[in-house]
């Protein structure tokens, strides 16, 4: 029997008052798979992320992660199980330094707690030194160690997006949800970022679900793609299949090509 | 070799002990003000953990202080004499134990108020804690066993420079220590962005409750010190104005700045003393000064780069 998919959505629906933002969506992401999630503005992509990460509870349907249902879990408990995310509208800890933004995300794997912070024994100190090392290692992926002591809010926009990805990696996820990580970047920066996303996927053996509007980018790196429109899933397949899918062309590409 | 921060704590305790030994030669008025300043340091540093570093808005610090004050005073006035212990034992063993007990009960009260209400945001939490403070005051006013509205008299004057500034040093150490670790950066993260903090695996409710309990504990300790400084307790001493006074120290000190808040605590306590000779005009002058300060330095009085948070 094959392994169950890492992430499995079954007929997931969420309503906000009269508005059905996501409607009966079923989808999967397998271990170490890079999957794209595309769809026009307002299609429900971010809302889907918010349900997977426990910010919203689905009105109907079920979400399973590594075979276990996630219903009722608070966001931190879902992160604990191995899902990390970035936010479409960047949510760093603005007053914390770049370094501390990453360091604090090691939280789930700390051996020390409040009491050790006061006793500050040798074990505590050793762990802090080690965490400092690991934080620098992560920062170096995006060459951010040179600005590690700056407050996160002072970084240029693109670096803030990169820092958010690094911060998510510090939680040691199995699945990483990236909500338009390349938004606001120029084409060259985008290409660069996508290379790095592929790099971290391999290095950390991650599954990644990527929301990105630039079709060329998504088609270029994703193994599979899910397409949403008005909260419904209208297609799923390899980049080649999606490119040839008439519903997708009408819904998504149609806007530009019709 | 213990870490530097613990050496500082030890040094501070030593200085407090030496100063205390010489307190007999100090001007009694000066000593009285100094002790008041020390208690303000405990109050301001502990509220800074809740309101400054963790970004909550508690208006109930005087209420937690009252819990500690009455608990500690009951221990030394009722229980103390029954023990038949010597004066030295009372001041150096029973009194500190009563401070800790007062702190623990205040922390418990903090948990009772905090656990259900920390889900509330900003203004709502302020209202709940404000209500709590008032409830405590009204209860104290009506319980005859603790003196009711007349207050509790005959509390022994055990509070000295050592206990006060030792207590302040421990408070500052605890707040500083809690924040200066990878774990402790979580408090600041919660203050910055709760949604992001949860997404990074931080149990934000747990952090807020911890800040609330630790902050309330030291408010309780400050209450015990206050009781044994004044020698009497009156419920009206722990009213809304007292909570506001502490909140103002934290705001003027620059919300979540260690040193700034301590300086503000010293200045405002001394200022209250100085203004005393203006009698009833005191509150007006105090308020006008506050308004001017808030308008001219809304970011806090003491926020220049010298005390900027470092990556540690
Ligand atoms: N908390 C909420 N309350 C009410 N409506 C909401 C809420 N969150 C999302 N929506 C609605 O759900 C729909 C889907 O929004 P969502 O943000 O998921 O779209 P999206 O696919 O991420 O779009 P974009 O590409 O612009 O980011 C929109 O109509 C939005 O207004
Ligand atoms: Mg979106």
XYZ file of C-alpha atoms in Angstrom, chain A residues 76-218:
143
model
C 0.734 26.512 17.166
C -0.229 22.860 17.562
C -0.430 22.443 13.799
C 2.997 24.016 13.402
C 4.174 21.540 16.013
C 3.019 18.699 13.770
C 5.120 19.986 10.921
C 3.350 22.635 8.881
C 4.959 26.049 8.532
C 3.911 28.998 6.441
C 4.680 32.453 5.166
C 2.094 35.198 4.828
C 0.940 36.962 1.700
C 1.067 40.295 3.535
C 4.402 39.659 5.324
C 4.061 39.098 9.054
C 7.505 39.240 10.562
C 8.158 40.350 14.123
C 8.949 43.906 13.043
C 10.638 45.190 16.190
C 12.755 42.077 16.690
C 16.112 41.813 14.998
C 16.499 39.667 11.906
C 18.423 37.233 14.070
C 15.733 37.031 16.758
C 13.007 36.542 14.160
C 14.652 33.270 13.196
C 15.849 32.313 16.661
C 12.388 32.559 18.198
C 11.060 30.125 15.595
C 13.237 27.355 17.056
C 10.759 27.442 19.905
C 9.257 24.009 19.263
C 12.599 22.299 19.579
C 13.982 24.020 22.645
C 15.277 22.059 25.597
C 15.103 25.152 27.825
C 12.113 27.049 29.181
C 11.287 29.906 31.546
C 13.028 28.348 34.535
C 16.251 27.642 32.625
C 16.220 31.235 31.393
C 16.603 32.240 35.046
C 19.043 29.584 36.273
C 21.145 29.984 33.096
C 23.135 26.846 33.758
C 25.782 25.314 31.480
C 23.258 23.250 29.528
C 21.171 26.337 28.827
C 24.221 28.256 27.702
C 25.370 25.462 25.460
C 21.970 25.277 23.808
C 21.947 29.032 23.245
C 25.360 28.892 21.580
C 24.203 26.042 19.376
C 20.999 27.867 18.436
C 23.020 30.925 17.526
C 25.042 28.744 15.154
C 21.933 27.189 13.612
C 20.292 30.584 13.217
C 23.332 31.895 11.339
C 23.356 28.811 9.144
C 19.757 29.422 8.130
C 20.335 33.127 7.600
C 23.253 32.338 5.321
C 20.963 30.486 2.885
C 19.659 33.886 1.815
C 22.845 35.768 2.793
C 20.986 37.620 5.488
C 23.601 37.175 8.208
C 25.112 40.529 7.266
C 21.954 42.310 8.499
C 21.243 40.005 11.432
C 21.279 42.765 14.053
C 18.938 45.101 12.178
C 15.278 45.235 13.188
C 13.280 43.171 10.703
C 11.108 46.151 9.754
C 14.142 47.983 8.379
C 14.844 45.349 5.713
C 13.945 45.978 2.103
C 10.740 44.306 1.018
C 12.363 41.399 -0.828
C 14.592 40.554 2.116
C 11.584 40.581 4.419
C 10.005 37.908 2.222
C 13.191 35.878 2.281
C 13.458 36.232 6.034
C 9.918 34.937 6.411
C 10.871 31.762 4.560
C 13.924 31.267 6.751
C 11.891 31.837 9.878
C 9.419 29.185 8.752
C 12.278 26.735 8.144
C 13.464 27.153 11.734
C 10.302 25.376 12.919
C 11.589 22.302 10.993
C 8.466 21.695 8.948
C 7.611 18.710 6.788
C 5.294 20.897 4.747
C 5.951 24.510 3.888
C 3.156 26.760 2.643
C 4.392 29.766 0.683
C 1.816 32.456 -0.052
C 3.106 34.505 -2.986
C 6.713 34.567 -1.802
C 7.829 36.370 -4.944
C 5.222 39.120 -4.811
C 6.780 42.493 -5.525
C 10.024 41.050 -6.860
C 11.394 41.738 -10.326
C 11.741 38.858 -12.842
C 15.413 38.277 -12.081
C 14.774 38.160 -8.347
C 11.877 35.787 -8.944
C 14.044 33.339 -10.857
C 16.626 33.560 -8.108
C 14.023 32.931 -5.411
C 12.536 29.936 -7.206
C 15.981 28.378 -7.485
C 16.390 28.836 -3.762
C 12.987 27.339 -3.083
C 13.989 24.254 -5.040
C 17.263 24.215 -3.164
C 15.678 24.302 0.282
C 13.121 21.732 -0.739
C 15.900 19.289 -1.502
C 18.131 20.271 1.373
C 15.392 19.999 4.004
C 13.416 17.281 2.178
C 10.251 19.343 2.299
C 6.887 19.210 0.685
C 6.007 22.688 -0.529
C 2.673 24.164 -1.501
C 3.310 27.348 -3.417
C 0.902 30.139 -4.301
C 2.262 32.266 -7.117
C 0.594 34.332 -9.799
C 3.413 34.194 -12.329
C 2.491 31.185 -14.457
C 5.920 30.821 -15.974
C 7.402 30.511 -12.511
C 4.830 27.993 -11.277
